[in-house]
Tab-separated table of C-alpha atoms in Angstrom:
chain	number	residue	atom	x	y	z
A	224	MET	CA	0.000	0.000	0.000
A	225	SER	CA	1.183	3.536	-0.699
A	226	PRO	CA	2.850	5.552	2.073
A	227	MET	CA	0.829	7.911	4.213
A	228	SER	CA	-0.008	11.172	2.457
A	229	GLY	CA	-1.504	14.444	3.564
A	230	ASP	CA	-4.928	13.854	2.027
A	231	SER	CA	-5.659	10.724	4.083
A	232	VAL	CA	-8.214	11.270	6.833
A	233	ALA	CA	-7.879	7.804	8.404
A	234	TRP	CA	-5.332	5.030	8.608
A	235	LEU	CA	-4.424	1.711	10.180
A	236	GLU	CA	-1.487	1.988	12.543
A	237	GLU	CA	0.891	-0.918	13.047
A	238	ALA	CA	2.704	-1.662	16.305
A	239	ASP	CA	5.852	0.097	15.077
A	240	GLY	CA	3.864	3.251	14.251
A	241	LYS	CA	3.739	2.694	10.480
A	242	ARG	CA	0.571	4.141	8.964
A	243	LEU	CA	-1.441	2.482	6.214
A	244	PRO	CA	-3.815	5.079	4.696
A	245	ILE	CA	-7.472	4.326	4.018
A	246	ARG	CA	-8.978	5.871	0.908
A	247	GLY	CA	-12.314	4.783	-0.525
A	248	ALA	CA	-12.581	1.011	-0.139
A	249	CYS	CA	-9.489	-0.526	1.498
A	250	SER	CA	-9.351	-4.312	1.102
A	251	LEU	CA	-7.475	-6.611	3.472
A	252	GLY	CA	-6.526	-10.204	2.780
A	253	ARG	CA	-3.892	-12.812	1.981
A	254	SER	CA	-3.801	-11.999	-1.746
A	255	ALA	CA	-1.147	-9.510	-2.828
A	256	SER	CA	-3.815	-7.633	-4.814
A	257	ASN	CA	-5.353	-6.253	-1.600
A	258	GLU	CA	-4.597	-2.693	-0.517
A	259	VAL	CA	-3.398	-4.213	2.750
A	260	PRO	CA	-1.904	-7.660	1.982
A	261	LEU	CA	-1.746	-9.954	5.014
A	262	PRO	CA	0.426	-12.947	4.037
A	263	ASP	CA	-0.626	-15.687	6.434
A	264	GLU	CA	-2.608	-18.920	5.981
A	265	ARG	CA	-4.987	-17.893	8.747
A	266	VAL	CA	-6.133	-14.975	6.577
A	267	SER	CA	-8.572	-15.449	3.666
A	268	ARG	CA	-7.583	-14.255	0.198
A	269	ARG	CA	-10.285	-11.568	0.335
A	270	HIS	CA	-10.803	-11.318	4.069
A	271	ALA	CA	-12.388	-7.937	4.749
A	272	VAL	CA	-12.753	-4.360	3.587
A	273	ILE	CA	-12.817	-0.973	5.286
A	274	GLN	CA	-15.068	1.368	3.340
A	275	ALA	CA	-15.197	5.132	3.691
A	276	GLN	CA	-18.730	6.458	3.405
A	277	GLN	CA	-20.866	9.451	4.266
A	278	GLU	CA	-18.841	12.469	5.412
A	279	SER	CA	-16.618	10.850	8.024
A	280	GLU	CA	-17.640	7.225	8.560
A	281	PHE	CA	-15.515	4.118	8.088
A	282	TRP	CA	-17.119	0.666	8.128
A	283	LEU	CA	-15.345	-2.665	8.509
A	284	VAL	CA	-16.923	-5.585	6.649
A	285	ASP	CA	-15.839	-9.219	7.012
A	286	PHE	CA	-16.478	-11.410	3.965
A	287	GLY	CA	-17.414	-14.563	5.863
A	288	SER	CA	-13.827	-15.507	6.618
A	289	ARG	CA	-13.305	-18.792	8.450
A	290	ASN	CA	-11.094	-17.272	11.158
A	291	GLY	CA	-12.992	-14.020	11.493
A	292	THR	CA	-12.285	-10.317	11.901
A	293	TYR	CA	-12.109	-8.823	15.381
A	294	VAL	CA	-12.686	-5.309	16.704
A	295	ASN	CA	-11.570	-4.755	20.286
A	296	ASP	CA	-11.328	-8.551	20.727
A	297	ARG	CA	-14.922	-9.157	19.593
A	298	ARG	CA	-15.605	-11.039	16.367
A	299	ILE	CA	-17.814	-8.970	14.081
A	300	ALA	CA	-20.860	-10.627	12.500
A	301	ARG	CA	-22.103	-7.682	10.418
A	302	PRO	CA	-20.761	-4.448	8.896
A	303	THR	CA	-19.358	-2.478	11.828
A	304	ARG	CA	-18.579	1.213	12.084
A	305	LEU	CA	-15.054	1.931	13.268
A	306	HIS	CA	-14.115	4.621	15.756
A	307	SER	CA	-10.699	6.123	16.286
A	308	GLY	CA	-8.700	3.950	18.668
A	309	ASP	CA	-10.463	0.682	17.804
A	310	VAL	CA	-8.135	-2.308	17.612
A	311	VAL	CA	-8.638	-4.411	14.463
A	312	ARG	CA	-7.267	-7.965	14.426
A	313	ILE	CA	-7.138	-10.359	11.475
A	314	GLY	CA	-5.231	-13.595	12.062
A	315	PRO	CA	-1.865	-12.655	13.615
A	316	PHE	CA	-2.075	-9.063	12.364
A	317	GLN	CA	-3.208	-6.254	14.621
A	318	PHE	CA	-3.790	-2.579	13.844
A	319	VAL	CA	-5.158	0.480	15.593
A	320	PHE	CA	-7.684	2.414	13.528
A	321	ARG	CA	-6.992	6.135	13.578
A	322	HIS	CA	-9.409	8.836	12.471
A	323	PRO	CA	-8.469	12.099	14.196
A	324	THR	CA	-11.483	14.157	13.139
A	325	SER	CA	-11.177	16.315	16.230
A	326	ASN	CA	-7.826	17.598	14.967
A	327	ARG	CA	-9.161	18.797	11.642
A	328	GLU	CA	-10.234	22.373	11.104
A	329	PRO	CA	-14.002	22.690	10.634
A	330	VAL	CA	-15.252	23.529	7.174
A	331	SER	CA	-16.734	27.018	7.111
A	332	LYS	CA	-20.130	27.731	5.560
A	333	THR	CA	-18.389	29.748	2.849
A	334	GLN	CA	-16.059	26.860	2.004
A	335	LEU	CA	-18.974	24.429	2.036
A	336	ALA	CA	-20.977	26.644	-0.315
A	337	GLU	CA	-18.015	26.913	-2.689
A	338	ARG	CA	-17.552	23.155	-2.700
A	339	THR	CA	-21.259	22.644	-3.259
A	340	VAL	CA	-21.258	24.872	-6.328
A	341	SER	CA	-18.044	23.503	-7.814
A	342	GLU	CA	-18.287	19.803	-6.996
A	343	ILE	CA	-21.908	18.668	-6.735
A	344	ARG	CA	-23.603	17.406	-9.879
A	345	LEU	CA	-27.133	16.102	-10.369
A	346	GLU	CA	-27.576	12.727	-12.051
A	347	ARG	CA	-30.217	10.073	-12.528
A	348	CYS	CA	-29.248	6.895	-10.722
A	349	TRP	CA	-30.702	3.492	-9.985
A	350	LEU	CA	-30.803	3.018	-6.220
A	351	LEU	CA	-31.052	-0.322	-4.422
A	352	VAL	CA	-31.363	-1.084	-0.720
A	353	ALA	CA	-31.074	-4.613	0.674
A	354	GLU	CA	-31.472	-5.654	4.290
A	355	ILE	CA	-31.445	-8.915	6.236
A	356	ILE	CA	-34.904	-9.809	7.566
A	357	ASP	CA	-35.160	-10.096	11.356
A	358	SER	CA	-31.449	-10.121	12.066
A	359	THR	CA	-32.146	-10.302	15.806
A	360	ARG	CA	-33.912	-13.642	15.403
A	361	LEU	CA	-31.129	-14.862	13.122
A	362	ALA	CA	-28.538	-14.053	15.777
A	363	LYS	CA	-30.490	-16.086	18.335
A	364	GLU	CA	-30.996	-19.092	16.053
A	365	LEU	CA	-27.441	-19.478	14.755
A	366	PRO	CA	-24.458	-20.573	16.860
A	367	PRO	CA	-22.152	-17.613	17.593
A	368	ASP	CA	-19.364	-19.015	15.396
A	369	GLU	CA	-21.740	-19.607	12.463
A	370	LEU	CA	-23.441	-16.204	12.376
A	371	PRO	CA	-20.366	-14.301	11.053
A	372	LEU	CA	-19.954	-16.892	8.288
A	373	VAL	CA	-23.566	-16.604	7.122
A	374	THR	CA	-23.779	-12.814	7.216
A	375	GLY	CA	-20.257	-12.246	5.902
A	376	GLN	CA	-20.674	-14.609	2.960
A	377	TRP	CA	-23.985	-12.920	2.153
A	378	VAL	CA	-22.313	-9.503	2.071
A	379	ARG	CA	-19.484	-10.848	-0.078
A	380	GLU	CA	-21.849	-12.462	-2.582
A	381	CYS	CA	-24.060	-9.368	-2.732
A	382	LYS	CA	-21.041	-7.136	-3.318
A	383	GLN	CA	-19.797	-9.391	-6.108
A	384	THR	CA	-23.288	-9.499	-7.638
A	385	ILE	CA	-23.595	-5.703	-7.680
A	386	GLU	CA	-20.105	-5.184	-9.076
A	387	ASN	CA	-20.526	-7.895	-11.737
A	388	ALA	CA	-23.557	-5.916	-12.923
A	389	SER	CA	-21.485	-2.694	-13.174
A	390	GLY	CA	-22.904	-1.186	-9.979
A	391	ARG	CA	-21.273	-0.501	-6.645
A	392	ILE	CA	-22.135	-0.549	-2.988
A	393	ASN	CA	-21.998	3.038	-1.786
A	394	GLN	CA	-22.910	2.458	1.833
A	395	PHE	CA	-22.935	-0.440	4.293
A	396	MET	CA	-25.338	-0.518	7.220
A	397	GLY	CA	-25.449	-2.915	10.151
A	398	ASP	CA	-27.822	-5.338	8.438
A	399	GLY	CA	-27.616	-4.372	4.782
A	400	PHE	CA	-26.326	-2.005	2.134
A	401	PHE	CA	-27.162	0.757	-0.330
A	402	ALA	CA	-26.018	0.299	-3.950
A	403	CYS	CA	-26.281	2.426	-7.061
A	404	TRP	CA	-25.824	2.568	-10.826
A	405	HIS	CA	-25.438	5.679	-12.965
A	406	ASP	CA	-28.297	5.730	-15.450
A	407	ARG	CA	-27.285	5.236	-19.077
A	408	GLU	CA	-28.472	3.588	-22.264
A	409	ARG	CA	-29.267	-0.122	-21.836
A	410	ILE	CA	-28.375	-0.087	-18.133
A	411	GLU	CA	-31.589	-2.068	-17.657
A	412	VAL	CA	-29.689	-5.184	-18.752
A	413	ASN	CA	-27.248	-4.746	-15.870
A	414	ILE	CA	-30.024	-3.970	-13.412
A	415	LEU	CA	-31.924	-7.100	-14.438
A	416	GLN	CA	-28.753	-9.166	-14.042
A	417	ALA	CA	-28.366	-7.957	-10.463
A	418	LEU	CA	-32.045	-8.386	-9.578
A	419	GLU	CA	-32.169	-11.946	-10.895
A	420	ALA	CA	-28.988	-12.877	-9.025
A	421	LEU	CA	-30.326	-11.393	-5.785
A	422	ARG	CA	-33.617	-13.212	-6.276
A	423	ARG	CA	-31.756	-16.519	-6.619
A	424	MET	CA	-29.935	-15.717	-3.390
A	425	GLN	CA	-33.279	-15.096	-1.689
A	426	GLU	CA	-34.395	-18.593	-2.644
A	427	GLN	CA	-31.481	-20.018	-0.652
A	428	ALA	CA	-32.611	-18.051	2.431
A	429	LYS	CA	-29.057	-17.863	3.815
A	430	PRO	CA	-29.996	-15.446	5.263
A	431	MET	CA	-33.495	-14.222	4.406
A	432	PHE	CA	-33.397	-10.662	3.077
A	433	ARG	CA	-35.425	-8.155	1.073
A	434	PHE	CA	-34.401	-5.630	-1.525
A	435	VAL	CA	-36.043	-2.689	-3.263
A	436	ILE	CA	-35.074	-0.595	-6.277
A	437	HIS	CA	-35.863	2.933	-7.396
A	438	LEU	CA	-34.826	5.301	-10.185
A	439	GLY	CA	-34.304	8.895	-9.154
A	440	ARG	CA	-32.304	12.074	-9.395
A	441	VAL	CA	-29.538	12.452	-6.829
A	442	ALA	CA	-26.786	14.880	-5.894
A	443	ILE	CA	-23.298	13.409	-6.304
A	444	GLY	CA	-20.157	14.926	-4.840
A	445	GLY	CA	-19.593	17.760	-2.388
A	446	LEU	CA	-18.364	16.377	0.919
A	447	SER	CA	-16.804	13.047	-0.016
A	448	VAL	CA	-14.462	10.738	1.841
A	449	GLY	CA	-11.394	9.390	0.101
A	450	GLU	CA	-12.297	8.073	-3.334
A	451	GLU	CA	-15.981	7.367	-2.632
A	452	GLU	CA	-18.699	9.550	-4.101
A	453	ARG	CA	-21.200	11.025	-1.696
A	454	ILE	CA	-24.753	10.454	-2.906
A	455	SER	CA	-27.603	12.417	-1.367
A	456	GLY	CA	-31.033	13.852	-2.061
A	457	SER	CA	-34.701	13.127	-1.500
A	458	ASP	CA	-34.660	10.077	-3.786
A	459	VAL	CA	-32.060	8.457	-1.525
A	460	HIS	CA	-34.431	8.943	1.394
A	461	PHE	CA	-37.220	7.608	-0.820
A	462	VAL	CA	-35.539	4.253	-1.477
A	463	PHE	CA	-34.785	3.758	2.225
A	464	ARG	CA	-38.435	4.486	3.036
A	465	LEU	CA	-39.375	2.025	0.301
A	466	GLU	CA	-37.442	-0.720	2.091
A	467	LYS	CA	-39.427	0.013	5.255
A	468	LEU	CA	-42.630	-0.241	3.236
A	469	GLY	CA	-41.491	-3.615	1.926
A	470	ALA	CA	-41.147	-4.822	5.522
A	471	HIS	CA	-44.614	-3.463	6.372
A	472	LEU	CA	-46.194	-5.183	3.355
A	473	ASP	CA	-44.147	-8.365	3.886
A	474	GLU	CA	-42.811	-8.104	0.329
A	475	ALA	CA	-39.409	-9.595	-0.451
A	476	ARG	CA	-38.894	-7.360	-3.504
A	477	LEU	CA	-40.373	-3.995	-4.455
A	478	LEU	CA	-40.046	-1.777	-7.498
A	479	SER	CA	-40.924	1.925	-7.458
A	480	GLU	CA	-43.312	3.573	-9.892
A	481	ALA	CA	-40.388	5.569	-11.311
A	482	ALA	CA	-38.349	2.443	-12.067
A	483	TRP	CA	-41.222	0.304	-13.349
A	484	PRO	CA	-41.512	1.676	-16.947
A	485	ARG	CA	-37.858	0.850	-17.648
A	486	LEU	CA	-38.091	-2.726	-16.305
A	487	ALA	CA	-41.690	-3.736	-16.991
A	488	ALA	CA	-40.809	-5.448	-20.277
A	489	LEU	CA	-38.009	-7.428	-18.626
A	490	LEU	CA	-39.654	-8.494	-15.362
A	491	GLN	CA	-42.909	-10.187	-14.508
A	492	THR	CA	-44.379	-7.653	-12.096
A	493	ARG	CA	-47.590	-7.241	-10.139
A	494	GLU	CA	-49.014	-4.068	-8.688
A	495	VAL	CA	-49.184	-3.985	-4.899
A	496	GLY	CA	-51.218	-0.794	-4.709
A	497	ARG	CA	-50.645	2.843	-3.886
A	498	HIS	CA	-49.074	3.681	-0.551
A	499	PRO	CA	-47.751	6.750	1.276
A	500	LEU	CA	-44.139	7.008	2.368
A	501	ALA	CA	-43.202	8.875	5.522
A	502	GLY	CA	-41.802	12.307	4.690
A	503	PHE	CA	-43.261	12.406	1.159
A	504	ALA	CA	-46.530	13.992	0.086
A	505	GLY	CA	-49.212	11.860	-1.560
A	506	GLU	CA	-49.260	8.190	-2.439
A	507	PHE	CA	-47.092	6.194	-4.842
A	508	ARG	CA	-47.681	3.062	-6.863
A	509	PHE	CA	-45.388	0.101	-6.214
A	510	TYR	CA	-44.799	-3.273	-7.813
A	511	GLY	CA	-43.699	-6.683	-6.597
A	512	PHE	CA	-41.742	-9.010	-8.850
């Protein structure tokens, strides 16, 4: 990995004080292709990733590794937000996560306004939210050593599915993730590829999860972290509210009215009625598939 540079806002610190910068998505694993290679047989080839997201958040995600990823001596079973001073252990390797936000000068309103004008752009994007169903029950039913394998392998397979379809996961949450695609000609083919793969994963029920998809206009840029784009706007809130509606309706998959015209010829859909979403005026038509 490249030496520490001035534009890094977080890093992993080794015992000898060496700093390994974190920019965008920082992969850790036995393979030399990882940003942080960890050459030991107790480490999986693609073991984990630390992803920068939002304005100043860093999330550690284990990919279902056999020997696990530990934060402060506790094995993580789901995407976990890191805080400065946390001790991360993978196999025989140990690091301290550093994110000295308190030492950075605050961004003034004038600077923020200038960045907003110069860096933010509006684009149409496909937005997808997926979340494990009843993760609390899952944690009670599975043995403690099996839960990280199930959830981690699910995250890994979902990430690969999204990326194989030319999308990317922009944000991890405790029990799920938020993914996106920039809208372009024939992107529907990629979207369908991802939806069908996720549906096949649902059939395996390891674990049970739901996902929803929406097409909307979002703001991209402004306050970003590392190499990751910051995506914001009312349509982002809309797709998260849509996932909550899916839980309320007990629907495993939902498609928004805005996305439906572009996918209707490719998917067998059924209307599930018009429903309000908290924070949005009026009612919207939604589709199961």
